[in-house]
Amino acid sequence: MGATKTQKYTEIQNELAGVAKALGHPARVAILQLLASKQSCICGDIVDELPLSQSTVSQHLKELKNVGLIKGNIDGPSVCYCIDLEAWNQAKAKLATLFDSYKDPSCC
Amino acid sequence: MGATKTQKYTEIQNELAGVAKALGHPARVAILQLLASKQSCICGDIVDELPLSQSTVSQHLKELKNVGLIKGNIDGPSVCYCIDLEAWNQAKAKLATLFDSYKDPSCC
DNA sequence: ATGCTTAATCGTAAAAATACGATTTAAGTT
DNA sequence: AACTTAAATCGTATTTTTACGATTAAGCAT
């Protein structure tokens, strides 16, 4: 029960791919850059910053939320999004592990 | 002439998303892990290691090659794939820059 | 309660990704 | 030259992603 969907790949492979996929669209990269740079976390201003419709941005936000990289706090009529530090650091660590696993070019 | 396709996003955003997208599938993560770990770079053995057909693996390899992360050297009848150190380090740096740009949670 | 603003969801269309078998191309062998 | 092996490409089906407008829901004003 509750198997992780794909048993073809290791958990690490699926997790890494999941995070990477979330970063795999320039709009989502832009959103994360925005959230990372702003002192206060922004809300629907994200929509104004992106060349996309409100519903599309909302969809991208949802995807980022699904992988845990961001979270949203309801703030009056609007919603305040921000980076989830823990997930952020975990994603960072996973990617770093992959990238650090290649040392020197022993061939080619 | 030769504009970079999407002017909606910055070059960095597109590049980052491009690399991330390449990492956004467990099969490609598995391939990179393999290439990173093996002393000698492997060839079609990749096919044997993955739960996918030869043609599908070839497609994944092509994608990784397209973003530059790997390159293939013809070695007799087979092809020897390996990680491209320079592109690898650039990708690593780009991702690190993004992940390091978020310091501390000033809100939420 | 009514209206206004903000954001999520729905429905849907179009494009891209994924996967496979079959075929082709290339490099060695015999 | 004919054969074998390895890998790329082709054609195609299926699924997923991306994007939008329209609608709904939620929160705050008046």
PDB file of C-alpha atoms (C1' of nucleotides) in Angstrom:
ATOM      1  CA  MET A   1       0.000   0.000   0.000  1.00  0.00           C
ATOM      2  CA  GLY A   2       1.072   3.455  -0.722  1.00  0.00           C
ATOM      3  CA  ALA A   3       3.938   2.510  -2.981  1.00  0.00           C
ATOM      4  CA  THR A   4       5.605   5.476  -4.549  1.00  0.00           C
ATOM      5  CA  LYS A   5       4.133   5.060  -8.011  1.00  0.00           C
ATOM      6  CA  THR A   6       7.192   4.048  -9.942  1.00  0.00           C
ATOM      7  CA  GLN A   7       9.267   1.151  -8.801  1.00  0.00           C
ATOM      8  CA  LYS A   8      11.317   1.265 -11.935  1.00  0.00           C
ATOM      9  CA  TYR A   9      13.604   3.827 -10.411  1.00  0.00           C
ATOM     10  CA  THR A  10      15.068   4.465  -7.010  1.00  0.00           C
ATOM     11  CA  GLU A  11      13.457   6.869  -4.633  1.00  0.00           C
ATOM     12  CA  ILE A  12      16.345   9.258  -5.015  1.00  0.00           C
ATOM     13  CA  GLN A  13      16.066   9.197  -8.759  1.00  0.00           C
ATOM     14  CA  ASN A  14      12.379   9.960  -8.605  1.00  0.00           C
ATOM     15  CA  GLU A  15      12.813  12.705  -6.059  1.00  0.00           C
ATOM     16  CA  LEU A  16      15.617  14.324  -7.960  1.00  0.00           C
ATOM     17  CA  ALA A  17      13.688  14.150 -11.185  1.00  0.00           C
ATOM     18  CA  GLY A  18      10.650  15.569  -9.437  1.00  0.00           C
ATOM     19  CA  VAL A  19      12.454  18.633  -8.176  1.00  0.00           C
ATOM     20  CA  ALA A  20      14.255  19.100 -11.464  1.00  0.00           C
ATOM     21  CA  LYS A  21      11.024  18.865 -13.386  1.00  0.00           C
ATOM     22  CA  ALA A  22       9.581  21.605 -11.215  1.00  0.00           C
ATOM     23  CA  LEU A  23      12.549  23.768 -12.152  1.00  0.00           C
ATOM     24  CA  GLY A  24      12.193  22.743 -15.764  1.00  0.00           C
ATOM     25  CA  HIS A  25      10.195  25.702 -16.942  1.00  0.00           C
ATOM     26  CA  PRO A  26      11.464  29.272 -17.207  1.00  0.00           C
ATOM     27  CA  ALA A  27       8.288  30.644 -15.662  1.00  0.00           C
ATOM     28  CA  ARG A  28       8.814  28.570 -12.558  1.00  0.00           C
ATOM     29  CA  VAL A  29      12.463  29.523 -12.412  1.00  0.00           C
ATOM     30  CA  ALA A  30      11.365  33.131 -12.623  1.00  0.00           C
ATOM     31  CA  ILE A  31       8.896  32.635  -9.800  1.00  0.00           C
ATOM     32  CA  LEU A  32      11.511  31.073  -7.580  1.00  0.00           C
ATOM     33  CA  GLN A  33      14.008  33.802  -8.356  1.00  0.00           C
ATOM     34  CA  LEU A  34      11.381  36.341  -7.423  1.00  0.00           C
ATOM     35  CA  LEU A  35      10.533  34.640  -4.176  1.00  0.00           C
ATOM     36  CA  ALA A  36      14.194  34.168  -3.369  1.00  0.00           C
ATOM     37  CA  SER A  37      15.112  37.772  -3.993  1.00  0.00           C
ATOM     38  CA  LYS A  38      12.225  39.692  -2.485  1.00  0.00           C
ATOM     39  CA  GLN A  39      12.585  40.604   1.104  1.00  0.00           C
ATOM     40  CA  SER A  40       8.935  40.076   1.759  1.00  0.00           C
ATOM     41  CA  CYS A  41       7.306  37.268  -0.056  1.00  0.00           C
ATOM     42  CA  ILE A  42       5.048  38.439  -2.788  1.00  0.00           C
ATOM     43  CA  CYS A  43       1.563  37.429  -3.697  1.00  0.00           C
ATOM     44  CA  GLY A  44      -0.305  37.987  -6.912  1.00  0.00           C
ATOM     45  CA  ASP A  45       2.355  40.447  -7.952  1.00  0.00           C
ATOM     46  CA  ILE A  46       3.945  37.389  -9.447  1.00  0.00           C
ATOM     47  CA  VAL A  47       1.281  37.482 -12.105  1.00  0.00           C
ATOM     48  CA  ASP A  48       2.287  41.023 -13.010  1.00  0.00           C
ATOM     49  CA  GLU A  49       5.905  40.019 -13.338  1.00  0.00           C
ATOM     50  CA  LEU A  50       5.257  37.140 -15.670  1.00  0.00           C
ATOM     51  CA  PRO A  51       4.100  37.130 -19.288  1.00  0.00           C
ATOM     52  CA  LEU A  52       1.327  34.710 -18.476  1.00  0.00           C
ATOM     53  CA  SER A  53      -2.296  34.785 -17.516  1.00  0.00           C
ATOM     54  CA  GLN A  54      -3.437  34.609 -13.937  1.00  0.00           C
ATOM     55  CA  SER A  55      -4.690  31.069 -14.261  1.00  0.00           C
ATOM     56  CA  THR A  56      -1.488  29.837 -15.824  1.00  0.00           C
ATOM     57  CA  VAL A  57       0.623  31.405 -13.112  1.00  0.00           C
ATOM     58  CA  SER A  58      -1.648  29.835 -10.560  1.00  0.00           C
ATOM     59  CA  GLN A  59      -0.999  26.484 -12.177  1.00  0.00           C
ATOM     60  CA  HIS A  60       2.758  26.961 -12.018  1.00  0.00           C
ATOM     61  CA  LEU A  61       2.488  27.976  -8.385  1.00  0.00           C
ATOM     62  CA  LYS A  62       0.521  24.837  -7.725  1.00  0.00           C
ATOM     63  CA  GLU A  63       3.226  22.699  -9.243  1.00  0.00           C
ATOM     64  CA  LEU A  64       5.892  24.330  -7.147  1.00  0.00           C
ATOM     65  CA  LYS A  65       3.680  23.848  -4.134  1.00  0.00           C
ATOM     66  CA  ASN A  66       3.186  20.180  -5.005  1.00  0.00           C
ATOM     67  CA  VAL A  67       6.883  19.442  -4.896  1.00  0.00           C
ATOM     68  CA  GLY A  68       7.034  21.422  -1.686  1.00  0.00           C
ATOM     69  CA  LEU A  69       9.437  24.102  -2.813  1.00  0.00           C
ATOM     70  CA  ILE A  70       7.024  26.883  -1.942  1.00  0.00           C
ATOM     71  CA  LYS A  71       4.085  27.418   0.323  1.00  0.00           C
ATOM     72  CA  GLY A  72       1.312  29.949   0.420  1.00  0.00           C
ATOM     73  CA  ASN A  73      -0.145  31.785   3.368  1.00  0.00           C
ATOM     74  CA  ILE A  74      -3.532  33.367   3.086  1.00  0.00           C
ATOM     75  CA  ASP A  75      -3.217  37.070   3.795  1.00  0.00           C
ATOM     76  CA  GLY A  76      -6.514  38.814   3.634  1.00  0.00           C
ATOM     77  CA  PRO A  77      -7.955  38.546   0.169  1.00  0.00           C
ATOM     78  CA  SER A  78      -4.611  37.661  -1.317  1.00  0.00           C
ATOM     79  CA  VAL A  79      -2.124  34.862  -0.842  1.00  0.00           C
ATOM     80  CA  CYS A  80       1.468  35.276   0.181  1.00  0.00           C
ATOM     81  CA  TYR A  81       3.842  32.796  -1.348  1.00  0.00           C
ATOM     82  CA  CYS A  82       7.279  32.018  -0.139  1.00  0.00           C
ATOM     83  CA  ILE A  83       9.997  29.467  -0.387  1.00  0.00           C
ATOM     84  CA  ASP A  84       9.863  26.559   1.994  1.00  0.00           C
ATOM     85  CA  LEU A  85      13.315  26.610   3.522  1.00  0.00           C
ATOM     86  CA  GLU A  86      13.462  22.960   4.425  1.00  0.00           C
ATOM     87  CA  ALA A  87      12.367  21.635   1.043  1.00  0.00           C
ATOM     88  CA  TRP A  88      14.581  24.208  -0.588  1.00  0.00           C
ATOM     89  CA  ASN A  89      17.629  22.963   1.251  1.00  0.00           C
ATOM     90  CA  GLN A  90      16.750  19.361   0.620  1.00  0.00           C
ATOM     91  CA  ALA A  91      16.401  19.985  -3.089  1.00  0.00           C
ATOM     92  CA  LYS A  92      19.675  21.860  -3.044  1.00  0.00           C
ATOM     93  CA  ALA A  93      21.362  18.973  -1.260  1.00  0.00           C
ATOM     94  CA  LYS A  94      19.969  16.352  -3.620  1.00  0.00           C
ATOM     95  CA  LEU A  95      21.166  18.231  -6.653  1.00  0.00           C
ATOM     96  CA  ALA A  96      24.514  18.903  -5.062  1.00  0.00           C
ATOM     97  CA  THR A  97      24.950  15.221  -4.314  1.00  0.00           C
ATOM     98  CA  LEU A  98      24.367  14.352  -7.932  1.00  0.00           C
ATOM     99  CA  PHE A  99      26.651  17.032  -9.240  1.00  0.00           C
ATOM    100  CA  ASP A 100      29.385  16.259  -6.750  1.00  0.00           C
ATOM    101  CA  SER A 101      29.343  12.572  -7.585  1.00  0.00           C
ATOM    102  CA  TYR A 102      31.269  13.227 -10.762  1.00  0.00           C
ATOM    103  CA  LYS A 103      34.861  13.874  -9.945  1.00  0.00           C
ATOM    104  CA  ASP A 104      37.272  13.833 -12.828  1.00  0.00           C
ATOM    105  CA  PRO A 105      36.996  12.741 -16.397  1.00  0.00           C
ATOM    106  CA  SER A 106      38.580   9.322 -16.457  1.00  0.00           C
ATOM    107  CA  CYS A 107      37.834   8.887 -20.102  1.00  0.00           C
ATOM    108  CA  CYS A 108      36.618  10.612 -23.267  1.00  0.00           C
TER     109      CYS A 108
ATOM    110  CA  MET B   1      18.580  36.659 -36.563  1.00  0.00           C
ATOM    111  CA  GLY B   2      19.282  33.816 -34.307  1.00  0.00           C
ATOM    112  CA  ALA B   3      17.343  35.085 -31.335  1.00  0.00           C
ATOM    113  CA  THR B   4      17.190  32.587 -28.563  1.00  0.00           C
ATOM    114  CA  LYS B   5      13.632  31.469 -29.196  1.00  0.00           C
ATOM    115  CA  THR B   6      11.937  32.852 -26.123  1.00  0.00           C
ATOM    116  CA  GLN B   7      12.346  36.486 -25.281  1.00  0.00           C
ATOM    117  CA  LYS B   8       9.771  36.211 -22.579  1.00  0.00           C
ATOM    118  CA  TYR B   9      12.356  35.077 -20.086  1.00  0.00           C
ATOM    119  CA  THR B  10      15.961  35.910 -19.367  1.00  0.00           C
ATOM    120  CA  GLU B  11      18.756  33.843 -20.786  1.00  0.00           C
ATOM    121  CA  ILE B  12      19.595  32.554 -17.365  1.00  0.00           C
ATOM    122  CA  GLN B  13      16.043  31.505 -16.725  1.00  0.00           C
ATOM    123  CA  ASN B  14      15.917  29.626 -19.990  1.00  0.00           C
ATOM    124  CA  GLU B  15      19.262  27.978 -19.443  1.00  0.00           C
ATOM    125  CA  LEU B  16      18.434  26.960 -15.927  1.00  0.00           C
ATOM    126  CA  ALA B  17      15.087  25.591 -16.990  1.00  0.00           C
ATOM    127  CA  GLY B  18      16.767  23.761 -19.845  1.00  0.00           C
ATOM    128  CA  VAL B  19      19.211  21.948 -17.637  1.00  0.00           C
ATOM    129  CA  ALA B  20      16.564  21.238 -15.049  1.00  0.00           C
ATOM    130  CA  LYS B  21      14.233  19.847 -17.644  1.00  0.00           C
ATOM    131  CA  ALA B  22      16.962  17.503 -18.776  1.00  0.00           C
ATOM    132  CA  LEU B  23      17.237  16.269 -15.199  1.00  0.00           C
ATOM    133  CA  GLY B  24      13.473  16.097 -14.932  1.00  0.00           C
ATOM    134  CA  HIS B  25      13.091  12.421 -15.736  1.00  0.00           C
ATOM    135  CA  PRO B  26      14.218   9.547 -13.525  1.00  0.00           C
ATOM    136  CA  ALA B  27      15.670   7.686 -16.478  1.00  0.00           C
ATOM    137  CA  ARG B  28      17.949  10.594 -17.282  1.00  0.00           C
ATOM    138  CA  VAL B  29      18.919  10.967 -13.660  1.00  0.00           C
ATOM    139  CA  ALA B  30      19.781   7.280 -13.664  1.00  0.00           C
ATOM    140  CA  ILE B  31      21.882   7.686 -16.780  1.00  0.00           C
ATOM    141  CA  LEU B  32      23.814  10.582 -15.296  1.00  0.00           C
ATOM    142  CA  GLN B  33      24.352   8.721 -12.042  1.00  0.00           C
ATOM    143  CA  LEU B  34      25.711   5.820 -14.026  1.00  0.00           C
ATOM    144  CA  LEU B  35      28.055   7.967 -16.060  1.00  0.00           C
ATOM    145  CA  ALA B  36      29.158   9.835 -12.969  1.00  0.00           C
ATOM    146  CA  SER B  37      29.916   6.712 -10.979  1.00  0.00           C
ATOM    147  CA  LYS B  38      31.557   4.429 -13.533  1.00  0.00           C
ATOM    148  CA  GLN B  39      35.275   4.705 -13.789  1.00  0.00           C
ATOM    149  CA  SER B  40      35.210   4.174 -17.490  1.00  0.00           C
ATOM    150  CA  CYS B  41      32.354   5.703 -19.346  1.00  0.00           C
ATOM    151  CA  ILE B  42      29.882   3.143 -20.480  1.00  0.00           C
ATOM    152  CA  CYS B  43      28.215   2.625 -23.773  1.00  0.00           C
ATOM    153  CA  GLY B  44      25.115   0.677 -24.641  1.00  0.00           C
ATOM    154  CA  ASP B  45      25.322  -0.996 -21.277  1.00  0.00           C
ATOM    155  CA  ILE B  46      23.120   1.868 -20.233  1.00  0.00           C
ATOM    156  CA  VAL B  47      20.310   0.166 -22.063  1.00  0.00           C
ATOM    157  CA  ASP B  48      20.797  -2.952 -19.962  1.00  0.00           C
ATOM    158  CA  GLU B  49      20.672  -0.947 -16.770  1.00  0.00           C
ATOM    159  CA  LEU B  50      17.423   0.803 -17.573  1.00  0.00           C
ATOM    160  CA  PRO B  51      13.905  -0.569 -17.793  1.00  0.00           C
ATOM    161  CA  LEU B  52      13.430   0.937 -21.210  1.00  0.00           C
ATOM    162  CA  SER B  53      13.840  -0.070 -24.798  1.00  0.00           C
ATOM    163  CA  GLN B  54      16.937   0.713 -26.791  1.00  0.00           C
ATOM    164  CA  SER B  55      15.248   3.400 -28.823  1.00  0.00           C
ATOM    165  CA  THR B  56      13.848   5.148 -25.771  1.00  0.00           C
ATOM    166  CA  VAL B  57      17.212   5.157 -24.051  1.00  0.00           C
ATOM    167  CA  SER B  58      18.741   6.538 -27.205  1.00  0.00           C
ATOM    168  CA  GLN B  59      16.192   9.335 -27.097  1.00  0.00           C
ATOM    169  CA  HIS B  60      17.054  10.178 -23.513  1.00  0.00           C
ATOM    170  CA  LEU B  61      20.736  10.175 -24.352  1.00  0.00           C
ATOM    171  CA  LYS B  62      20.022  12.534 -27.195  1.00  0.00           C
ATOM    172  CA  GLU B  63      18.286  14.960 -24.874  1.00  0.00           C
ATOM    173  CA  LEU B  64      21.168  14.935 -22.458  1.00  0.00           C
ATOM    174  CA  LYS B  65      23.496  15.468 -25.363  1.00  0.00           C
ATOM    175  CA  ASN B  66      21.381  18.362 -26.618  1.00  0.00           C
ATOM    176  CA  VAL B  67      21.769  20.289 -23.385  1.00  0.00           C
ATOM    177  CA  GLY B  68      25.431  19.418 -23.483  1.00  0.00           C
ATOM    178  CA  LEU B  69      25.628  17.495 -20.242  1.00  0.00           C
ATOM    179  CA  ILE B  70      27.031  14.429 -21.950  1.00  0.00           C
ATOM    180  CA  LYS B  71      28.893  13.606 -25.101  1.00  0.00           C
ATOM    181  CA  GLY B  72      29.446  10.414 -27.017  1.00  0.00           C
ATOM    182  CA  ASN B  73      32.597   9.101 -28.577  1.00  0.00           C
ATOM    183  CA  ILE B  74      32.403   6.474 -31.251  1.00  0.00           C
ATOM    184  CA  ASP B  75      34.346   3.458 -30.108  1.00  0.00           C
ATOM    185  CA  GLY B  76      34.334   0.747 -32.712  1.00  0.00           C
ATOM    186  CA  PRO B  77      30.830  -0.439 -33.326  1.00  0.00           C
ATOM    187  CA  SER B  78      29.567   1.048 -30.084  1.00  0.00           C
ATOM    188  CA  VAL B  79      29.421   4.516 -28.618  1.00  0.00           C
ATOM    189  CA  CYS B  80      31.001   5.573 -25.389  1.00  0.00           C
ATOM    190  CA  TYR B  81      29.099   8.191 -23.473  1.00  0.00           C
ATOM    191  CA  CYS B  82      30.455  10.354 -20.757  1.00  0.00           C
ATOM    192  CA  ILE B  83      29.756  13.492 -18.858  1.00  0.00           C
ATOM    193  CA  ASP B  84      30.986  16.746 -20.340  1.00  0.00           C
ATOM    194  CA  LEU B  85      32.917  18.271 -17.479  1.00  0.00           C
ATOM    195  CA  GLU B  86      32.544  21.852 -18.547  1.00  0.00           C
ATOM    196  CA  ALA B  87      28.793  21.742 -19.130  1.00  0.00           C
ATOM    197  CA  TRP B  88      28.450  19.725 -15.963  1.00  0.00           C
ATOM    198  CA  ASN B  89      30.183  22.375 -13.900  1.00  0.00           C
ATOM    199  CA  GLN B  90      28.257  25.150 -15.552  1.00  0.00           C
ATOM    200  CA  ALA B  91      24.971  23.455 -14.806  1.00  0.00           C
ATOM    201  CA  LYS B  92      26.104  22.877 -11.257  1.00  0.00           C
ATOM    202  CA  ALA B  93      27.025  26.533 -10.919  1.00  0.00           C
ATOM    203  CA  LYS B  94      23.766  27.775 -12.363  1.00  0.00           C
ATOM    204  CA  LEU B  95      21.737  25.667 -10.007  1.00  0.00           C
ATOM    205  CA  ALA B  96      23.917  26.610  -7.078  1.00  0.00           C
ATOM    206  CA  THR B  97      23.436  30.279  -7.859  1.00  0.00           C
ATOM    207  CA  LEU B  98      19.695  29.878  -7.781  1.00  0.00           C
ATOM    208  CA  PHE B  99      19.698  27.878  -4.605  1.00  0.00           C
ATOM    209  CA  ASP B 100      22.142  30.164  -2.873  1.00  0.00           C
ATOM    210  CA  SER B 101      20.140  33.246  -3.714  1.00  0.00           C
ATOM    211  CA  TYR B 102      17.663  32.449  -0.992  1.00  0.00           C
ATOM    212  CA  LYS B 103      19.138  33.303   2.340  1.00  0.00           C
ATOM    213  CA  ASP B 104      16.769  33.380   5.250  1.00  0.00           C
ATOM    214  CA  PRO B 105      13.033  33.302   5.527  1.00  0.00           C
ATOM    215  CA  SER B 106      12.068  36.891   6.154  1.00  0.00           C
ATOM    216  CA  CYS B 107       8.414  36.043   6.165  1.00  0.00           C
ATOM    217  CA  CYS B 108       5.882  33.223   6.209  1.00  0.00           C
TER     218      CYS B 108
ATOM    219  C1'  DA C   1     -26.392  41.958   2.103  1.00  0.00           C
ATOM    220  C1'  DT C   2     -23.781  43.888  -2.078  1.00  0.00           C
ATOM    221  C1'  DG C   3     -19.981  44.776  -4.347  1.00  0.00           C
ATOM    222  C1'  DC C   4     -14.941  44.474  -5.267  1.00  0.00           C
ATOM    223  C1'  DT C   5     -10.561  42.238  -5.382  1.00  0.00           C
ATOM    224  C1'  DT C   6      -7.764  38.214  -5.395  1.00  0.00           C
ATOM    225  C1'  DA C   7      -6.718  33.631  -6.323  1.00  0.00           C
ATOM    226  C1'  DA C   8      -8.138  28.778  -7.321  1.00  0.00           C
ATOM    227  C1'  DT C   9     -10.469  25.686 -10.198  1.00  0.00           C
ATOM    228  C1'  DC C  10     -12.838  24.037 -14.471  1.00  0.00           C
ATOM    229  C1'  DG C  11     -13.060  23.013 -19.194  1.00  0.00           C
ATOM    230  C1'  DT C  12     -10.561  22.683 -23.099  1.00  0.00           C
ATOM    231  C1'  DA C  13      -7.270  23.218 -26.981  1.00  0.00           C
ATOM    232  C1'  DA C  14      -2.720  22.837 -28.581  1.00  0.00           C
ATOM    233  C1'  DA C  15       1.841  21.457 -28.046  1.00  0.00           C
ATOM    234  C1'  DA C  16       5.472  18.613 -26.134  1.00  0.00           C
ATOM    235  C1'  DA C  17       7.237  14.454 -23.847  1.00  0.00           C
ATOM    236  C1'  DT C  18       7.453   9.595 -23.442  1.00  0.00           C
ATOM    237  C1'  DA C  19       7.690   5.071 -25.123  1.00  0.00           C
ATOM    238  C1'  DC C  20       7.826   1.411 -28.427  1.00  0.00           C
ATOM    239  C1'  DG C  21       8.719  -1.481 -32.575  1.00  0.00           C
ATOM    240  C1'  DA C  22      10.633  -1.319 -37.031  1.00  0.00           C
ATOM    241  C1'  DT C  23      13.985   0.362 -39.977  1.00  0.00           C
ATOM    242  C1'  DT C  24      18.245   2.428 -41.197  1.00  0.00           C
ATOM    243  C1'  DT C  25      23.026   3.545 -40.650  1.00  0.00           C
ATOM    244  C1'  DA C  26      27.719   2.582 -39.198  1.00  0.00           C
ATOM    245  C1'  DA C  27      31.613  -0.283 -37.845  1.00  0.00           C
ATOM    246  C1'  DG C  28      33.711  -4.415 -37.499  1.00  0.00           C
ATOM    247  C1'  DT C  29      34.120  -9.503 -38.844  1.00  0.00           C
ATOM    248  C1'  DT C  30      34.514 -13.314 -41.463  1.00  0.00           C
TER     249       DT C  30
ATOM    250  C1'  DA D   1      30.913  -8.895 -50.359  1.00  0.00           C
ATOM    251  C1'  DA D   2      27.937 -10.808 -46.736  1.00  0.00           C
ATOM    252  C1'  DC D   3      27.029 -10.952 -41.853  1.00  0.00           C
ATOM    253  C1'  DT D   4      26.741  -9.271 -37.159  1.00  0.00           C
ATOM    254  C1'  DT D   5      26.434  -6.026 -33.639  1.00  0.00           C
ATOM    255  C1'  DA D   6      25.441  -1.422 -31.884  1.00  0.00           C
ATOM    256  C1'  DA D   7      23.163   2.705 -31.966  1.00  0.00           C
ATOM    257  C1'  DA D   8      20.385   6.290 -34.300  1.00  0.00           C
ATOM    258  C1'  DT D   9      16.336   7.533 -36.579  1.00  0.00           C
ATOM    259  C1'  DC D  10      11.473   7.022 -38.198  1.00  0.00           C
ATOM    260  C1'  DG D  11       6.692   6.581 -37.554  1.00  0.00           C
ATOM    261  C1'  DT D  12       3.283   6.564 -34.345  1.00  0.00           C
ATOM    262  C1'  DA D  13       0.297   6.126 -30.171  1.00  0.00           C
ATOM    263  C1'  DT D  14      -0.419   7.739 -25.603  1.00  0.00           C
ATOM    264  C1'  DT D  15       0.123  10.719 -22.007  1.00  0.00           C
ATOM    265  C1'  DT D  16       1.497  14.982 -19.952  1.00  0.00           C
ATOM    266  C1'  DT D  17       2.320  19.860 -20.067  1.00  0.00           C
ATOM    267  C1'  DT D  18       1.249  24.316 -21.084  1.00  0.00           C
ATOM    268  C1'  DA D  19      -1.834  27.938 -21.737  1.00  0.00           C
ATOM    269  C1'  DC D  20      -6.078  30.451 -21.823  1.00  0.00           C
ATOM    270  C1'  DG D  21     -10.747  32.279 -20.781  1.00  0.00           C
ATOM    271  C1'  DA D  22     -14.586  31.642 -17.847  1.00  0.00           C
ATOM    272  C1'  DT D  23     -16.298  30.499 -13.546  1.00  0.00           C
ATOM    273  C1'  DT D  24     -16.168  29.809  -8.713  1.00  0.00           C
ATOM    274  C1'  DA D  25     -14.769  30.680  -4.005  1.00  0.00           C
ATOM    275  C1'  DA D  26     -12.986  33.548  -0.345  1.00  0.00           C
ATOM    276  C1'  DG D  27     -12.090  37.808   2.074  1.00  0.00           C
ATOM    277  C1'  DC D  28     -12.785  42.398   2.892  1.00  0.00           C
ATOM    278  C1'  DA D  29     -15.039  46.664   2.300  1.00  0.00           C
ATOM    279  C1'  DT D  30     -19.137  49.506   2.229  1.00  0.00           C
TER     280       DT D  30
END
